[in-house]
Short mmCIF file of C-alpha atoms in Angstrom, two decimals:
data_model
loop_
_atom_site.label_atom_id
_atom_site.label_comp_id
_atom_site.label_asym_id
_atom_site.label_seq_id
_atom_site.Cartn_x
_atom_site.Cartn_y
_atom_site.Cartn_z
CA MET A 79 -176.47 3.63 14.50
CA LYS A 80 -177.25 1.36 12.19
CA VAL A 81 -179.81 2.73 9.11
CA VAL A 82 -181.33 0.44 6.48
CA VAL A 83 -181.16 2.71 3.28
CA ALA A 84 -184.28 1.76 0.85
CA HIS A 85 -184.53 3.13 -2.75
CA ASN A 86 -185.56 1.56 -6.00
CA ARG A 87 -183.29 3.32 -8.33
CA TYR A 88 -184.53 4.97 -11.40
CA ARG A 89 -182.96 4.07 -14.79
CA SER A 90 -179.90 5.02 -15.63
CA GLU A 91 -180.47 6.41 -19.06
CA LEU A 92 -182.58 9.32 -17.81
CA PRO A 93 -180.92 11.86 -15.50
CA SER A 94 -182.10 11.24 -11.52
CA GLY A 95 -181.51 13.94 -9.18
CA GLU A 96 -183.24 11.64 -6.84
CA ASN A 97 -180.62 8.80 -7.68
CA ILE A 98 -177.27 11.38 -6.87
CA ILE A 99 -179.09 12.45 -3.39
CA VAL A 100 -179.45 9.17 -2.27
CA ASP A 101 -175.74 7.93 -3.20
CA LEU A 102 -174.80 11.68 -1.45
CA GLU A 103 -176.94 10.98 1.21
CA MET A 104 -175.40 7.56 2.33
CA ALA A 105 -171.84 8.56 2.03
CA GLN A 106 -172.75 11.79 4.16
CA LEU A 107 -174.20 9.44 6.41
CA GLU A 108 -170.88 7.06 6.91
CA ALA A 109 -168.77 10.16 7.36
CA ALA A 110 -170.82 10.83 10.32
CA GLY A 111 -170.18 7.56 11.62
CA VAL A 112 -173.46 6.23 10.87
CA THR A 113 -173.62 2.45 9.65
CA VAL A 114 -175.34 2.56 6.70
CA LEU A 115 -176.96 -1.16 4.97
CA PRO A 116 -177.86 -0.29 1.39
CA PHE A 117 -181.33 -2.01 0.43
CA LEU A 118 -181.32 -1.08 -3.07
CA ARG A 119 -182.84 -2.25 -5.95
CA SER A 120 -182.74 -0.66 -9.90
CA SER A 121 -185.10 -0.27 -12.73
CA ASP A 122 -182.08 -1.25 -15.06
CA ASP A 123 -182.47 -4.73 -14.02
CA ILE A 124 -186.00 -5.22 -15.29
CA PRO A 125 -185.31 -6.37 -18.38
CA SER A 126 -182.49 -9.20 -16.84
CA LEU A 127 -185.47 -10.63 -14.62
CA SER A 128 -186.40 -13.97 -14.77
CA ALA A 129 -190.26 -14.87 -16.95
CA ALA A 130 -191.28 -15.74 -13.19
CA GLN A 131 -190.01 -12.60 -11.98
CA LYS A 132 -191.23 -10.97 -14.60
CA ALA A 133 -194.69 -12.05 -14.50
CA LEU A 134 -194.99 -10.88 -10.76
CA LEU A 135 -193.77 -7.37 -12.11
CA PRO A 136 -197.66 -5.70 -12.57
CA ILE A 137 -198.22 -6.17 -8.62
CA SER A 138 -194.74 -5.38 -7.60
CA PRO A 139 -195.72 -1.61 -6.85
CA ILE A 140 -198.71 -3.17 -4.19
CA TRP A 141 -196.52 -5.97 -2.86
CA ALA A 142 -193.18 -6.93 -3.88
CA PRO A 143 -192.81 -10.45 -2.34
CA ALA A 144 -189.10 -10.93 -3.03
CA ALA A 145 -188.20 -7.76 -1.91
CA GLN A 146 -190.29 -8.15 1.21
CA LYS A 147 -188.60 -11.77 1.90
CA ASP A 148 -185.01 -9.97 1.38
CA LEU A 149 -185.75 -7.36 3.67
CA ALA A 150 -187.17 -9.38 6.60
CA ARG A 151 -183.98 -11.14 5.78
CA LEU A 152 -181.80 -7.97 6.55
CA LEU A 153 -183.77 -6.47 9.26
CA ARG A 154 -183.31 -10.00 11.47
CA ALA A 155 -179.61 -9.97 10.77
CA GLU A 156 -178.71 -6.51 11.33
CA ARG A 157 -181.35 -5.09 13.49
CA PRO A 158 -181.15 -1.71 12.20
CA ASP A 159 -182.55 1.32 14.47
CA VAL A 160 -184.33 2.59 11.33
CA LEU A 161 -185.33 2.14 7.89
CA HIS A 162 -185.00 5.26 5.94
CA LEU A 163 -187.00 4.93 2.40
CA HIS A 164 -186.83 7.13 -0.45
CA ASN A 165 -188.27 5.67 -3.77
CA PRO A 166 -189.90 2.33 -3.57
CA TYR A 167 -191.56 2.03 -7.24
CA PRO A 168 -191.52 -0.48 -8.94
CA LEU A 169 -189.06 -3.12 -7.15
CA LEU A 170 -189.55 -2.68 -3.68
CA SER A 171 -193.09 -1.34 -2.96
CA PRO A 172 -194.41 0.88 -0.15
CA TRP A 173 -195.25 -2.58 1.68
CA VAL A 174 -191.50 -2.35 3.05
CA VAL A 175 -193.04 0.08 5.43
CA ARG A 176 -195.32 -2.76 6.85
CA THR A 177 -192.25 -5.21 6.73
CA ALA A 178 -190.18 -3.09 8.74
CA HIS A 179 -192.71 -2.17 11.42
CA ALA A 180 -193.59 -5.94 11.47
CA HIS A 181 -189.56 -6.17 12.83
CA GLY A 182 -189.97 -3.27 15.23
CA VAL A 183 -187.79 -0.84 12.74
CA PRO A 184 -189.50 2.76 12.45
CA VAL A 185 -189.73 4.36 9.28
CA VAL A 186 -188.10 7.45 7.83
CA GLN A 187 -189.24 8.74 4.42
CA THR A 188 -187.99 11.40 2.44
CA VAL A 189 -190.44 12.95 0.12
CA HIS A 190 -189.01 13.63 -3.43
CA ASN A 191 -192.27 14.35 -4.94
CA TYR A 192 -196.13 13.71 -4.87
CA ARG A 193 -196.49 10.15 -5.32
CA GLN A 194 -198.93 9.52 -2.52
CA VAL A 195 -201.51 10.94 -4.56
CA CYS A 196 -200.18 11.54 -8.20
CA ALA A 197 -199.39 8.21 -9.94
CA PRO A 198 -196.66 9.61 -11.95
CA GLY A 199 -195.58 11.92 -8.66
CA LEU A 200 -195.44 15.22 -10.73
CA TYR A 201 -198.89 17.07 -10.36
CA PHE A 202 -198.25 17.36 -14.12
CA ARG A 203 -199.94 16.46 -17.34
CA ASP A 204 -200.18 17.32 -21.12
CA GLY A 205 -197.86 20.54 -20.76
CA HIS A 206 -199.63 21.94 -17.44
CA ALA A 207 -200.26 21.42 -13.59
CA CYS A 208 -203.18 19.05 -12.86
CA HIS A 209 -204.46 18.30 -9.65
CA GLU A 210 -207.26 16.39 -10.54
CA CYS A 211 -206.50 13.36 -8.12
CA ARG A 212 -206.13 15.23 -4.98
CA GLY A 213 -208.45 14.17 -2.16
CA LYS A 214 -209.71 11.55 -4.03
CA ALA A 215 -209.94 8.20 -2.37
CA PHE A 216 -209.19 6.35 -5.72
CA ALA A 217 -207.18 7.99 -8.12
CA LEU A 218 -209.92 7.58 -11.36
CA PRO A 219 -208.64 10.25 -13.56
CA ALA A 220 -204.77 8.91 -13.65
CA ILE A 221 -206.14 5.73 -15.56
CA LYS A 222 -208.69 8.31 -18.00
CA HIS A 223 -205.50 10.40 -18.79
CA LYS A 224 -203.23 7.13 -18.89
CA CYS A 225 -200.53 9.29 -16.49
CA TYR A 226 -198.37 6.69 -15.67
CA ARG A 227 -196.20 5.43 -18.75
CA GLY A 228 -198.73 6.18 -21.16
CA SER A 229 -200.83 2.95 -20.18
CA THR A 230 -204.28 2.69 -18.88
CA ALA A 231 -202.98 -0.74 -17.58
CA GLN A 232 -199.95 0.51 -15.57
CA SER A 233 -202.20 4.05 -14.41
CA ALA A 234 -204.85 1.49 -13.07
CA ILE A 235 -202.23 -0.62 -11.36
CA MET A 236 -200.62 2.56 -10.03
CA ALA A 237 -204.28 4.00 -8.54
CA THR A 238 -204.69 0.93 -6.99
CA THR A 239 -201.43 1.18 -5.28
CA LEU A 240 -202.22 4.58 -4.45
CA ALA A 241 -205.45 3.40 -2.77
CA VAL A 242 -204.04 0.20 -1.11
CA HIS A 243 -201.26 2.03 0.53
CA ARG A 244 -203.30 5.03 1.85
CA SER A 245 -202.81 3.51 5.44
CA THR A 246 -199.48 2.28 4.80
CA TRP A 247 -198.45 6.41 3.79
CA ARG A 248 -200.23 7.29 7.31
CA SER A 249 -198.61 4.72 9.43
CA VAL A 250 -194.95 6.30 8.29
CA ASP A 251 -193.14 7.67 11.72
CA ARG A 252 -191.56 10.43 10.33
CA TYR A 253 -191.23 12.07 6.89
CA ILE A 254 -188.73 14.19 5.50
CA ALA A 255 -190.34 17.35 3.95
CA LEU A 256 -187.84 18.74 1.61
CA THR A 257 -189.35 22.13 1.68
CA GLU A 258 -192.33 23.72 3.78
CA ALA A 259 -194.57 23.35 0.09
CA ILE A 260 -193.59 19.48 0.54
CA ALA A 261 -195.19 19.48 4.18
CA GLY A 262 -198.03 21.27 3.37
CA HIS A 263 -198.63 18.82 0.71
CA LEU A 264 -198.33 15.74 3.53
CA ARG A 265 -200.76 17.78 5.48
CA ASP A 266 -203.51 17.99 2.77
CA TYR A 267 -203.13 14.05 2.89
CA GLY A 268 -203.46 13.61 6.26
CA ILE A 269 -199.63 13.56 7.78
CA THR A 270 -199.54 15.00 11.31
CA ASP A 271 -197.07 17.80 12.19
CA ALA A 272 -195.75 15.50 14.38
CA GLN A 273 -194.92 13.40 11.71
CA ILE A 274 -193.16 15.60 9.65
CA THR A 275 -189.72 17.33 9.56
CA VAL A 276 -188.54 20.07 6.84
CA LYS A 277 -185.04 19.33 5.92
CA PRO A 278 -183.41 19.73 2.54
CA ASN A 279 -180.87 18.12 0.55
CA ALA A 280 -177.07 18.52 0.28
CA VAL A 281 -174.49 18.25 -2.32
CA GLU A 282 -170.74 17.66 -1.34
CA ASP A 283 -168.34 21.07 -1.10
CA PRO A 284 -166.64 21.58 -4.44
CA GLY A 285 -165.02 24.21 -2.71
CA PRO A 286 -164.67 27.70 -3.43
CA PRO A 287 -165.76 29.04 -6.92
CA PRO A 288 -163.95 30.11 -9.30
CA ILE A 289 -162.41 33.85 -9.55
CA THR A 290 -163.81 34.42 -12.59
CA ALA A 291 -167.74 34.81 -13.04
CA GLY A 292 -168.25 32.24 -15.97
CA ASP A 293 -170.17 33.34 -19.45
CA GLY A 294 -173.80 32.57 -20.62
CA LEU A 295 -176.71 30.12 -19.33
CA LEU A 296 -176.44 26.67 -18.24
CA PHE A 297 -179.31 24.14 -18.89
CA ALA A 298 -178.39 20.53 -16.95
CA ALA A 299 -181.23 18.63 -16.37
CA ARG A 300 -183.76 15.81 -17.88
CA LEU A 301 -184.81 16.54 -21.51
CA SER A 302 -188.41 16.50 -20.55
CA PRO A 303 -191.57 18.82 -20.76
CA GLU A 304 -191.85 19.34 -17.65
CA LYS A 305 -188.34 20.67 -17.16
CA GLY A 306 -189.37 23.22 -19.03
CA LEU A 307 -186.49 23.44 -22.32
CA GLY A 308 -189.42 24.34 -24.70
CA LEU A 309 -190.15 27.47 -22.59
CA LEU A 310 -186.44 28.46 -22.12
CA LEU A 311 -185.71 28.34 -26.10
CA ASP A 312 -188.96 29.84 -26.78
CA ALA A 313 -187.51 32.90 -24.70
CA TRP A 314 -184.32 32.94 -25.68
CA ARG A 315 -185.46 33.11 -29.17
CA ARG A 316 -187.21 36.16 -28.29
CA HIS A 317 -183.33 38.01 -28.46
CA PRO A 318 -181.22 38.26 -31.33
CA ASP A 319 -178.65 35.71 -32.06
CA GLY A 320 -175.51 36.25 -29.43
CA SER A 321 -177.09 39.41 -27.89
CA LEU A 322 -177.39 37.31 -24.61
CA GLY A 323 -173.95 35.43 -24.70
CA ARG A 324 -174.41 31.47 -24.93
CA LEU A 325 -176.54 29.02 -24.23
CA ARG A 326 -175.54 25.46 -23.39
CA ILE A 327 -177.62 22.58 -22.88
CA ALA A 328 -176.59 19.52 -20.88
CA GLY A 329 -179.01 16.19 -20.88
CA ASP A 330 -180.80 13.75 -22.62
CA GLY A 331 -184.52 12.81 -23.14
CA GLU A 332 -187.55 12.87 -25.70
CA LEU A 333 -186.64 16.49 -25.91
CA ARG A 334 -183.05 15.93 -27.26
CA GLY A 335 -183.96 16.30 -30.75
CA LEU A 336 -185.32 19.98 -30.10
CA ALA A 337 -182.42 21.06 -28.38
CA GLU A 338 -180.07 20.15 -31.66
CA GLN A 339 -182.59 21.76 -33.59
CA VAL A 340 -182.08 24.80 -31.91
CA ALA A 341 -178.33 24.52 -31.74
CA ALA A 342 -178.17 23.92 -35.16
CA GLU A 343 -180.23 27.16 -36.25
CA ARG A 344 -178.45 29.38 -33.60
CA ALA A 345 -174.44 30.09 -33.37
CA ASP A 346 -175.54 31.29 -29.40
CA VAL A 347 -176.99 27.82 -28.59
CA GLU A 348 -174.76 24.50 -27.92
CA TYR A 349 -176.10 21.10 -27.31
CA LEU A 350 -173.39 19.28 -24.67
CA GLY A 351 -175.36 16.04 -24.78
CA PRO A 352 -175.55 13.88 -22.13
CA MET A 353 -172.95 14.55 -19.24
CA ASP A 354 -172.28 13.15 -15.94
CA ARG A 355 -171.75 15.14 -12.66
CA MET A 356 -168.39 16.02 -13.17
CA GLY A 357 -169.09 16.80 -16.58
CA VAL A 358 -171.39 19.19 -15.96
CA ARG A 359 -169.69 20.67 -12.75
CA ALA A 360 -167.03 21.87 -15.04
CA ALA A 361 -169.93 23.28 -17.41
CA LEU A 362 -171.44 25.20 -14.84
CA ARG A 363 -168.34 26.51 -13.38
CA THR A 364 -167.55 28.22 -16.92
CA SER A 365 -170.97 29.84 -17.28
CA ALA A 366 -172.21 32.71 -15.27
CA MET A 367 -175.72 31.52 -14.46
CA VAL A 368 -177.73 28.32 -14.35
CA ALA A 369 -181.55 27.81 -15.77
CA VAL A 370 -183.94 25.88 -13.78
CA PRO A 371 -187.55 26.61 -16.22
CA SER A 372 -189.48 23.59 -14.86
CA THR A 373 -193.13 24.12 -15.38
CA TRP A 374 -194.07 21.60 -12.76
CA HIS A 375 -193.80 21.81 -9.23
CA ASP A 376 -190.77 21.04 -8.88
CA VAL A 377 -189.60 19.45 -4.98
CA LEU A 378 -186.11 20.53 -4.49
CA PRO A 379 -184.24 20.20 -7.90
CA THR A 380 -180.40 19.25 -7.53
CA ALA A 381 -179.30 21.31 -10.31
CA ILE A 382 -180.22 24.45 -8.04
CA ILE A 383 -178.07 23.06 -4.93
CA GLU A 384 -175.30 22.10 -7.35
CA ALA A 385 -175.24 25.89 -9.14
CA LEU A 386 -175.23 27.45 -5.59
CA ALA A 387 -172.37 25.23 -4.04
CA ASN A 388 -170.14 26.48 -7.35
CA GLY A 389 -171.18 30.35 -6.82
CA ARG A 390 -173.49 30.48 -9.47
CA PRO A 391 -176.76 32.27 -9.32
CA VAL A 392 -179.87 30.68 -10.56
CA LEU A 393 -183.10 32.00 -12.96
CA GLY A 394 -186.09 29.84 -12.37
CA THR A 395 -189.79 29.63 -12.32
CA ASN A 396 -191.59 30.44 -9.49
CA LEU A 397 -192.86 27.03 -8.97
CA GLY A 398 -192.49 24.48 -6.07
CA GLY A 399 -189.42 24.73 -3.85
CA ILE A 400 -187.33 26.49 -6.50
CA PRO A 401 -187.95 29.72 -4.73
CA TYR A 402 -186.90 28.82 -1.69
CA LEU A 403 -183.71 27.20 -3.02
CA ILE A 404 -182.83 30.46 -5.00
CA ASP A 405 -183.98 32.95 -1.97
CA THR A 406 -181.69 36.28 -2.89
CA ALA A 407 -179.24 33.89 -5.19
CA GLY A 408 -180.99 34.51 -8.51
CA PHE A 409 -184.26 35.46 -9.61
CA ALA A 410 -187.31 33.07 -9.82
CA VAL A 411 -189.95 34.37 -12.27
CA PRO A 412 -193.68 33.07 -13.63
CA PRO A 413 -193.34 30.31 -16.18
CA THR A 414 -194.24 32.30 -19.55
CA VAL A 415 -192.37 32.56 -22.40
CA ASP A 416 -193.12 36.70 -22.05
CA ASP A 417 -191.84 36.91 -18.45
CA TRP A 418 -188.73 34.79 -19.12
CA ALA A 419 -187.92 36.22 -22.20
CA ALA A 420 -187.74 39.96 -20.35
CA ALA A 421 -186.25 38.32 -17.24
CA LEU A 422 -183.11 36.86 -19.06
CA PRO A 423 -181.06 40.05 -20.19
CA ASP A 424 -181.64 41.51 -16.51
CA ALA A 425 -180.53 38.71 -14.98
CA LEU A 426 -177.69 37.58 -17.26
CA LYS A 427 -176.04 40.98 -16.07
CA ALA A 428 -176.87 40.49 -12.94
CA ALA A 429 -175.28 37.39 -12.50
CA PRO A 430 -171.59 38.25 -11.97
CA THR A 431 -172.47 40.08 -8.69
CA LEU A 432 -174.13 37.10 -7.18
CA THR A 433 -171.36 34.52 -6.87
CA ASP A 434 -170.62 35.36 -3.18
CA VAL A 435 -174.40 35.16 -2.48
CA ALA A 436 -174.98 31.88 -4.26
CA ARG A 437 -172.06 30.35 -2.26
CA ARG A 438 -172.79 31.73 0.96
CA ARG A 439 -176.94 30.61 0.25
CA TYR A 440 -174.87 26.80 -0.20
CA LEU A 441 -172.80 27.32 2.97
CA ASP A 442 -175.49 28.35 5.40
CA THR A 443 -178.38 26.05 4.23
CA PHE A 444 -177.35 23.07 1.86
CA HIS A 445 -173.91 22.09 3.17
CA PRO A 446 -173.71 18.44 4.18
CA ASP A 447 -172.21 19.14 7.81
CA VAL A 448 -175.52 21.52 8.28
CA VAL A 449 -177.97 18.96 6.51
CA THR A 450 -176.46 15.56 8.10
CA SER A 451 -177.18 17.10 11.41
CA GLN A 452 -180.63 17.54 11.10
CA LEU A 453 -181.03 13.75 9.61
CA LEU A 454 -179.37 12.48 12.65
CA ALA A 455 -181.11 14.23 14.71
CA VAL A 456 -184.40 12.45 13.17
CA TYR A 457 -183.03 8.92 13.45
CA GLU A 458 -181.95 9.78 17.22
CA SER A 459 -185.32 10.86 18.12
CA LEU A 460 -187.07 7.57 16.50
CA ALA A 461 -184.28 5.35 17.94
CA HIS A 462 -184.57 6.75 21.25
CA ARG A 463 -188.51 6.55 21.18
CA ARG A 464 -187.93 2.90 20.10
CA SER A 465 -185.84 1.81 22.99
#
């Protein structure tokens, strides 16, 4: 079986769980005997584009003509069974769905966010959840609030893109909804049950967790407001210095200054800086628990799957896909400082007893052997229908 995997990689300076998942999934498919044909673009390449290419950037979310030409050439040469789309913005455009269909190739898309409706894809604005554009034919509130990159012009382009491609998204042959909550989001958008398969992501098996349970709490994520670092630090500071053990913070982003400030103020907070996956894995294997204090409806945080794979329970908020991921391998509490301050001591005390529960949750639900077989079944059903 031949599968084109189409993805616009997010900027490398901002850690992206989606980039990680796409890379892992391609490797898992190849290990299962699938011929993977990567069709990738990267936002890192934008500064090096020619003047003519940069002139076309404003319309690329809508059409991206160079990408369509390259994709058509690939489809004619390779005649794949399926095209699997992840993120199309900004250099691929949802138009790749139309290009694939024009060549008789069915399309699968994994839904990693809420971008069919919400311009930034987060349902999050100015520090709180926002659903103003849900149900609207044109996302005018996104322009009013400058939701896309803080720009009225870019928000207008993205709102136009969402309107233009409403029929495009509804023509996708099969959606991979990472949780039942995302399936509900798609149904609300007008996608039929026949177009939806619920399937989570997987990370590779790091092997059995360490015998020792580790110490303290690890936060490893992009340091942006919706990831909840401020919430975690406010709750942590409700307790005397050293009473909860150690809080380690790994990552980079606009809240880096806050992480550095609190680490300088308290002996029990350590800012580790930006880290690659292996560095994060080493840090979490020495920690007792992982914190995921997201204040947006986080779809399926890779940090939680990594924690479970390494036998580490999770303290998360009760938003999005987080409670589904954690299940009994940790605690999901409301995203308030009071709730988190109350939960921290009990969660950290219970963490050593949940190592085996966390590892079992991973093996049963998020191991590549489990998840890849589900994805192959989707591909095979579409390829069979096409033939």
